A tleap script that builds the chain and sets N, CA, C and O, in Angstrom:
source leaprc.protein.ff14SB
mol = sequence {
  NMET GLN ARG PHE LYS VAL THR VAL PHE LYS
  PRO PHE PRO PHE GLU LYS GLY GLN LYS ILE
  ARG ILE ASN GLY GLY LYS ARG ASN GLY ASP
  TRP GLU VAL ILE GLY ILE SER ASP THR LYS
  VAL THR LEU ARG CYS PRO LEU SER GLY ARG
  GLN PHE GLU TRP ASP ARG PHE CYS TYR LEU
  ALA ASP VAL LEU ASP ASP GLU ILE TRP PRO
  GLU SER CHIE
}
set mol.1.N position { 0.900 -1.239 0.320 }
set mol.1.CA position { -0.055 0.085 0.000 }
set mol.1.C position { 1.056 1.281 0.056 }
set mol.1.O position { 2.105 1.167 0.689 }
set mol.2.N position { 0.689 2.449 -0.693 }
set mol.2.CA position { 1.253 3.752 -1.060 }
set mol.2.C position { 1.313 4.367 0.282 }
set mol.2.O position { 0.290 4.098 0.911 }
set mol.3.N position { 2.212 5.152 0.994 }
set mol.3.CA position { 2.034 6.416 1.505 }
set mol.3.C position { 2.449 7.424 1.111 }
set mol.3.O position { 3.385 7.647 0.343 }
set mol.4.N position { 1.614 8.239 1.737 }
set mol.4.CA position { 1.615 9.781 1.436 }
set mol.4.C position { 1.783 10.757 2.354 }
set mol.4.O position { 1.631 10.369 3.513 }
set mol.5.N position { 2.031 11.833 2.220 }
set mol.5.CA position { 2.162 12.990 3.249 }
set mol.5.C position { 0.482 13.250 3.345 }
set mol.5.O position { -0.140 13.181 2.286 }
set mol.6.N position { -0.215 13.530 4.526 }
set mol.6.CA position { -1.517 13.623 4.519 }
set mol.6.C position { -1.605 15.345 5.633 }
set mol.6.O position { -0.906 15.694 6.584 }
set mol.7.N position { -2.695 15.996 4.985 }
set mol.7.CA position { -2.741 17.431 6.063 }
set mol.7.C position { -4.278 16.898 6.718 }
set mol.7.O position { -5.375 16.752 6.179 }
set mol.8.N position { -3.825 16.694 8.075 }
set mol.8.CA position { -5.237 17.051 8.555 }
set mol.8.C position { -5.486 17.818 9.169 }
set mol.8.O position { -4.609 18.243 9.921 }
set mol.9.N position { -6.933 18.475 9.195 }
set mol.9.CA position { -7.699 19.359 9.993 }
set mol.9.C position { -8.375 18.816 10.810 }
set mol.9.O position { -8.447 17.604 11.011 }
set mol.10.N position { -9.141 19.985 11.560 }
set mol.10.CA position { -9.858 19.472 12.781 }
set mol.10.C position { -10.560 20.365 13.289 }
set mol.10.O position { -9.820 21.182 13.836 }
set mol.11.N position { -11.968 20.713 13.420 }
set mol.11.CA position { -12.602 22.037 13.747 }
set mol.11.C position { -12.122 22.662 15.154 }
set mol.11.O position { -11.996 21.930 16.136 }
set mol.12.N position { -11.955 23.537 15.190 }
set mol.12.CA position { -11.223 24.303 16.504 }
set mol.12.C position { -12.059 24.291 17.742 }
set mol.12.O position { -13.233 24.659 17.691 }
set mol.13.N position { -11.545 23.913 18.769 }
set mol.13.CA position { -12.987 23.724 20.189 }
set mol.13.C position { -13.285 25.398 20.560 }
set mol.13.O position { -12.883 25.547 21.713 }
set mol.14.N position { -13.641 26.255 20.216 }
set mol.14.CA position { -13.946 27.474 20.413 }
set mol.14.C position { -14.428 27.184 21.941 }
set mol.14.O position { -14.900 26.168 22.452 }
set mol.15.N position { -14.036 28.855 22.633 }
set mol.15.CA position { -14.506 28.655 24.151 }
set mol.15.C position { -15.300 30.031 24.659 }
set mol.15.O position { -14.863 31.152 24.402 }
set mol.16.N position { -16.294 29.842 25.272 }
set mol.16.CA position { -16.831 31.400 24.967 }
set mol.16.C position { -16.109 32.308 26.025 }
set mol.16.O position { -15.755 31.990 27.160 }
set mol.17.N position { -15.949 33.765 25.249 }
set mol.17.CA position { -15.221 34.395 25.490 }
set mol.17.C position { -13.582 34.683 25.083 }
set mol.17.O position { -12.800 35.475 25.610 }
set mol.18.N position { -13.396 33.891 24.130 }
set mol.18.CA position { -11.775 33.628 23.544 }
set mol.18.C position { -11.734 34.561 22.741 }
set mol.18.O position { -12.498 34.740 21.793 }
set mol.19.N position { -10.419 35.518 23.226 }
set mol.19.CA position { -9.898 35.976 21.881 }
set mol.19.C position { -9.346 35.664 20.574 }
set mol.19.O position { -8.329 34.974 20.646 }
set mol.20.N position { -9.715 35.966 19.416 }
set mol.20.CA position { -9.248 35.258 18.516 }
set mol.20.C position { -8.961 35.992 17.213 }
set mol.20.O position { -9.764 36.886 16.948 }
set mol.21.N position { -7.809 35.750 16.209 }
set mol.21.CA position { -7.394 36.775 15.695 }
set mol.21.C position { -7.500 35.827 14.213 }
set mol.21.O position { -6.710 34.914 13.974 }
set mol.22.N position { -8.594 36.219 13.313 }
set mol.22.CA position { -8.334 35.391 11.767 }
set mol.22.C position { -7.434 36.011 10.894 }
set mol.22.O position { -7.517 37.220 10.679 }
set mol.23.N position { -6.676 35.385 10.427 }
set mol.23.CA position { -5.706 36.072 8.939 }
set mol.23.C position { -6.072 35.714 8.011 }
set mol.23.O position { -6.197 34.492 7.943 }
set mol.24.N position { -6.402 36.428 6.943 }
set mol.24.CA position { -7.131 36.315 5.831 }
set mol.24.C position { -8.564 36.003 5.596 }
set mol.24.O position { -9.046 35.222 6.416 }
set mol.25.N position { -9.354 36.437 4.662 }
set mol.25.CA position { -10.625 35.546 4.193 }
set mol.25.C position { -11.051 36.573 4.497 }
set mol.25.O position { -10.340 37.502 4.881 }
set mol.26.N position { -12.700 36.637 4.355 }
set mol.26.CA position { -13.555 37.556 4.848 }
set mol.26.C position { -14.042 37.690 5.693 }
set mol.26.O position { -15.120 38.239 5.919 }
set mol.27.N position { -13.113 37.062 6.528 }
set mol.27.CA position { -13.686 37.129 8.290 }
set mol.27.C position { -11.998 37.846 8.786 }
set mol.27.O position { -11.671 38.079 9.950 }
set mol.28.N position { -11.528 37.973 8.117 }
set mol.28.CA position { -10.225 38.683 8.642 }
set mol.28.C position { -10.357 39.787 9.829 }
set mol.28.O position { -11.168 40.707 9.715 }
set mol.29.N position { -9.506 39.653 11.000 }
set mol.29.CA position { -9.288 40.269 11.901 }
set mol.29.C position { -9.642 39.943 13.315 }
set mol.29.O position { -9.833 38.737 13.470 }
set mol.30.N position { -9.821 40.855 14.666 }
set mol.30.CA position { -9.815 40.477 15.946 }
set mol.30.C position { -11.566 40.260 16.183 }
set mol.30.O position { -12.507 40.992 15.879 }
set mol.31.N position { -11.518 39.040 16.798 }
set mol.31.CA position { -12.862 38.549 17.285 }
set mol.31.C position { -13.119 38.160 18.534 }
set mol.31.O position { -12.435 37.322 19.124 }
set mol.32.N position { -14.176 38.773 19.049 }
set mol.32.CA position { -14.611 37.592 20.601 }
set mol.32.C position { -15.621 36.719 20.213 }
set mol.32.O position { -16.673 37.022 19.651 }
set mol.33.N position { -15.207 35.530 20.572 }
set mol.33.CA position { -16.502 34.389 20.901 }
set mol.33.C position { -17.241 34.979 22.129 }
set mol.33.O position { -16.789 35.280 23.234 }
set mol.34.N position { -18.726 35.079 21.547 }
set mol.34.CA position { -19.738 35.291 22.379 }
set mol.34.C position { -20.739 34.203 22.441 }
set mol.34.O position { -21.601 34.302 23.314 }
set mol.35.N position { -20.766 32.928 21.452 }
set mol.35.CA position { -21.680 32.280 21.276 }
set mol.35.C position { -21.070 30.906 20.393 }
set mol.35.O position { -20.317 31.100 19.439 }
set mol.36.N position { -21.533 29.291 20.874 }
set mol.36.CA position { -21.493 28.216 20.408 }
set mol.36.C position { -22.196 27.411 20.484 }
set mol.36.O position { -22.513 26.896 21.556 }
set mol.37.N position { -22.668 27.052 19.291 }
set mol.37.CA position { -23.305 25.632 19.487 }
set mol.37.C position { -23.093 24.554 18.599 }
set mol.37.O position { -22.338 24.875 17.681 }
set mol.38.N position { -23.530 23.281 18.545 }
set mol.38.CA position { -22.758 22.214 17.488 }
set mol.38.C position { -22.425 22.731 16.607 }
set mol.38.O position { -21.218 22.506 16.517 }
set mol.39.N position { -22.865 23.575 15.516 }
set mol.39.CA position { -22.868 24.126 14.182 }
set mol.39.C position { -22.120 25.361 13.868 }
set mol.39.O position { -21.415 25.649 12.902 }
set mol.40.N position { -22.448 26.010 14.919 }
set mol.40.CA position { -22.360 27.687 14.742 }
set mol.40.C position { -21.572 28.776 15.508 }
set mol.40.O position { -21.727 28.492 16.695 }
set mol.41.N position { -21.152 29.382 15.454 }
set mol.41.CA position { -20.106 30.078 16.536 }
set mol.41.C position { -20.530 31.758 16.056 }
set mol.41.O position { -20.700 32.132 14.895 }
set mol.42.N position { -20.626 32.522 17.179 }
set mol.42.CA position { -21.212 33.639 17.182 }
set mol.42.C position { -20.082 34.373 17.685 }
set mol.42.O position { -19.751 34.216 18.861 }
set mol.43.N position { -19.302 35.342 16.752 }
set mol.43.CA position { -18.372 36.271 16.823 }
set mol.43.C position { -19.004 37.650 17.054 }
set mol.43.O position { -20.033 38.049 16.508 }
set mol.44.N position { -18.127 38.438 18.084 }
set mol.44.CA position { -18.209 40.179 17.882 }
set mol.44.C position { -16.923 40.720 18.168 }
set mol.44.O position { -16.009 40.438 18.943 }
set mol.45.N position { -17.229 41.957 16.928 }
set mol.45.CA position { -15.869 42.593 16.722 }
set mol.45.C position { -15.865 43.477 17.672 }
set mol.45.O position { -16.914 43.975 18.081 }
set mol.46.N position { -14.582 43.817 18.192 }
set mol.46.CA position { -14.218 44.161 19.703 }
set mol.46.C position { -14.441 45.559 19.446 }
set mol.46.O position { -14.799 46.234 20.411 }
set mol.47.N position { -14.276 46.210 18.163 }
set mol.47.CA position { -14.042 47.745 17.468 }
set mol.47.C position { -15.165 48.382 16.977 }
set mol.47.O position { -15.367 49.596 17.011 }
set mol.48.N position { -16.177 47.199 16.342 }
set mol.48.CA position { -17.595 47.567 16.110 }
set mol.48.C position { -18.649 47.610 17.152 }
set mol.48.O position { -19.498 48.462 17.415 }
set mol.49.N position { -18.348 46.391 17.702 }
set mol.49.CA position { -19.598 45.422 18.131 }
set mol.49.C position { -20.383 44.966 17.508 }
set mol.49.O position { -21.420 44.600 18.062 }
set mol.50.N position { -20.246 44.831 16.361 }
set mol.50.CA position { -21.304 44.110 15.259 }
set mol.50.C position { -21.157 42.653 15.807 }
set mol.50.O position { -20.402 42.525 16.771 }
set mol.51.N position { -21.683 41.713 15.395 }
set mol.51.CA position { -22.039 40.625 16.236 }
set mol.51.C position { -22.301 39.786 14.464 }
set mol.51.O position { -22.826 40.253 13.453 }
set mol.52.N position { -21.645 38.361 14.732 }
set mol.52.CA position { -22.142 37.396 13.437 }
set mol.52.C position { -22.109 35.787 13.929 }
set mol.52.O position { -21.385 35.248 14.766 }
set mol.53.N position { -23.220 35.208 13.048 }
set mol.53.CA position { -23.061 34.380 13.774 }
set mol.53.C position { -22.862 33.434 12.179 }
set mol.53.O position { -23.356 33.767 11.102 }
set mol.54.N position { -21.993 32.194 12.444 }
set mol.54.CA position { -21.691 31.593 11.310 }
set mol.54.C position { -21.158 30.195 11.343 }
set mol.54.O position { -20.425 29.836 12.265 }
set mol.55.N position { -21.552 29.271 10.217 }
set mol.55.CA position { -21.302 28.170 10.716 }
set mol.55.C position { -19.560 27.633 10.969 }
set mol.55.O position { -18.596 28.085 10.351 }
set mol.56.N position { -19.523 26.693 11.914 }
set mol.56.CA position { -18.029 26.741 11.928 }
set mol.56.C position { -16.950 26.567 11.360 }
set mol.56.O position { -16.633 25.389 11.188 }
set mol.57.N position { -16.288 27.313 11.015 }
set mol.57.CA position { -14.853 27.127 10.418 }
set mol.57.C position { -13.741 27.308 10.616 }
set mol.57.O position { -12.964 27.159 9.673 }
set mol.58.N position { -13.246 27.693 11.899 }
set mol.58.CA position { -11.945 27.768 12.380 }
set mol.58.C position { -10.821 26.789 12.259 }
set mol.58.O position { -11.233 25.674 12.581 }
set mol.59.N position { -9.591 26.778 11.926 }
set mol.59.CA position { -8.794 25.601 12.205 }
set mol.59.C position { -7.724 25.963 13.064 }
set mol.59.O position { -7.226 27.088 13.011 }
set mol.60.N position { -7.384 25.195 13.757 }
set mol.60.CA position { -5.935 26.156 14.547 }
set mol.60.C position { -4.803 26.231 13.908 }
set mol.60.O position { -4.362 25.217 13.368 }
set mol.61.N position { -4.090 27.484 13.842 }
set mol.61.CA position { -2.751 27.582 12.811 }
set mol.61.C position { -1.502 27.646 14.095 }
set mol.61.O position { -0.363 27.181 14.046 }
set mol.62.N position { -2.097 28.305 15.093 }
set mol.62.CA position { -1.230 28.882 15.917 }
set mol.62.C position { -1.728 29.655 16.861 }
set mol.62.O position { -2.623 30.494 16.753 }
set mol.63.N position { -0.786 29.174 18.304 }
set mol.63.CA position { -1.050 30.025 19.675 }
set mol.63.C position { -0.333 31.269 19.992 }
set mol.63.O position { 0.880 31.117 19.848 }
set mol.64.N position { -0.493 31.825 20.172 }
set mol.64.CA position { 0.720 33.517 20.680 }
set mol.64.C position { 0.101 33.784 21.902 }
set mol.64.O position { -1.075 33.884 22.253 }
set mol.65.N position { 1.425 33.895 22.594 }
set mol.65.CA position { 1.126 34.525 23.906 }
set mol.65.C position { 1.516 35.960 23.837 }
set mol.65.O position { 2.069 36.314 22.796 }
set mol.66.N position { 1.359 36.681 24.595 }
set mol.66.CA position { 1.534 37.998 24.663 }
set mol.66.C position { 1.315 38.985 23.412 }
set mol.66.O position { 2.133 39.778 22.947 }
set mol.67.N position { 0.091 38.750 23.018 }
set mol.67.CA position { -0.294 39.513 22.023 }
set mol.67.C position { -1.342 40.881 22.483 }
set mol.67.O position { -2.200 40.805 23.363 }
set mol.68.N position { -1.018 42.208 21.603 }
set mol.68.CA position { -1.813 43.178 21.627 }
set mol.68.C position { -2.995 42.521 20.961 }
set mol.68.O position { -2.724 41.815 19.990 }
set mol.69.N position { -4.527 42.655 21.389 }
set mol.69.CA position { -5.730 42.389 21.037 }
set mol.69.C position { -6.653 43.293 21.240 }
set mol.69.O position { -6.314 43.827 22.297 }
set mol.70.N position { -7.990 43.983 20.723 }
set mol.70.CA position { -7.567 44.407 19.459 }
set mol.70.C position { -6.406 44.581 18.704 }
set mol.70.O position { -5.990 45.664 19.114 }
set mol.71.N position { -5.574 44.157 17.796 }
set mol.71.CA position { -4.665 45.131 17.066 }
set mol.71.C position { -5.564 46.258 15.999 }
set mol.71.O position { -6.619 45.994 15.423 }
set mol.72.N position { -4.834 47.499 15.949 }
set mol.72.CA position { -5.115 48.803 15.437 }
set mol.72.C position { -4.963 48.817 13.974 }
set mol.72.O position { -3.811 48.636 13.581 }
set mol.73.N position { -5.685 48.956 13.265 }
set mol.73.CA position { -5.726 49.077 11.596 }
set mol.73.C position { -5.133 49.933 11.334 }
set mol.73.O position { -4.997 50.250 10.152 }
savepdb mol mol.pdb
quit
């Protein structure tokens, strides 16, 4: 049987109150997790206060300690 390099993605285990940063795509920027269900995540922009509910979509890329949040753009 042939073997291959395989990249594995797992849904991120969001926690309410979490401060997150999404790099790239239409959801780019800093967000606070304010709601979670099995299929949806609700995020709030810390600058505008706007809230959005989306299908769960994030995958863990990195965890950074001692970061300024939110970033000023």
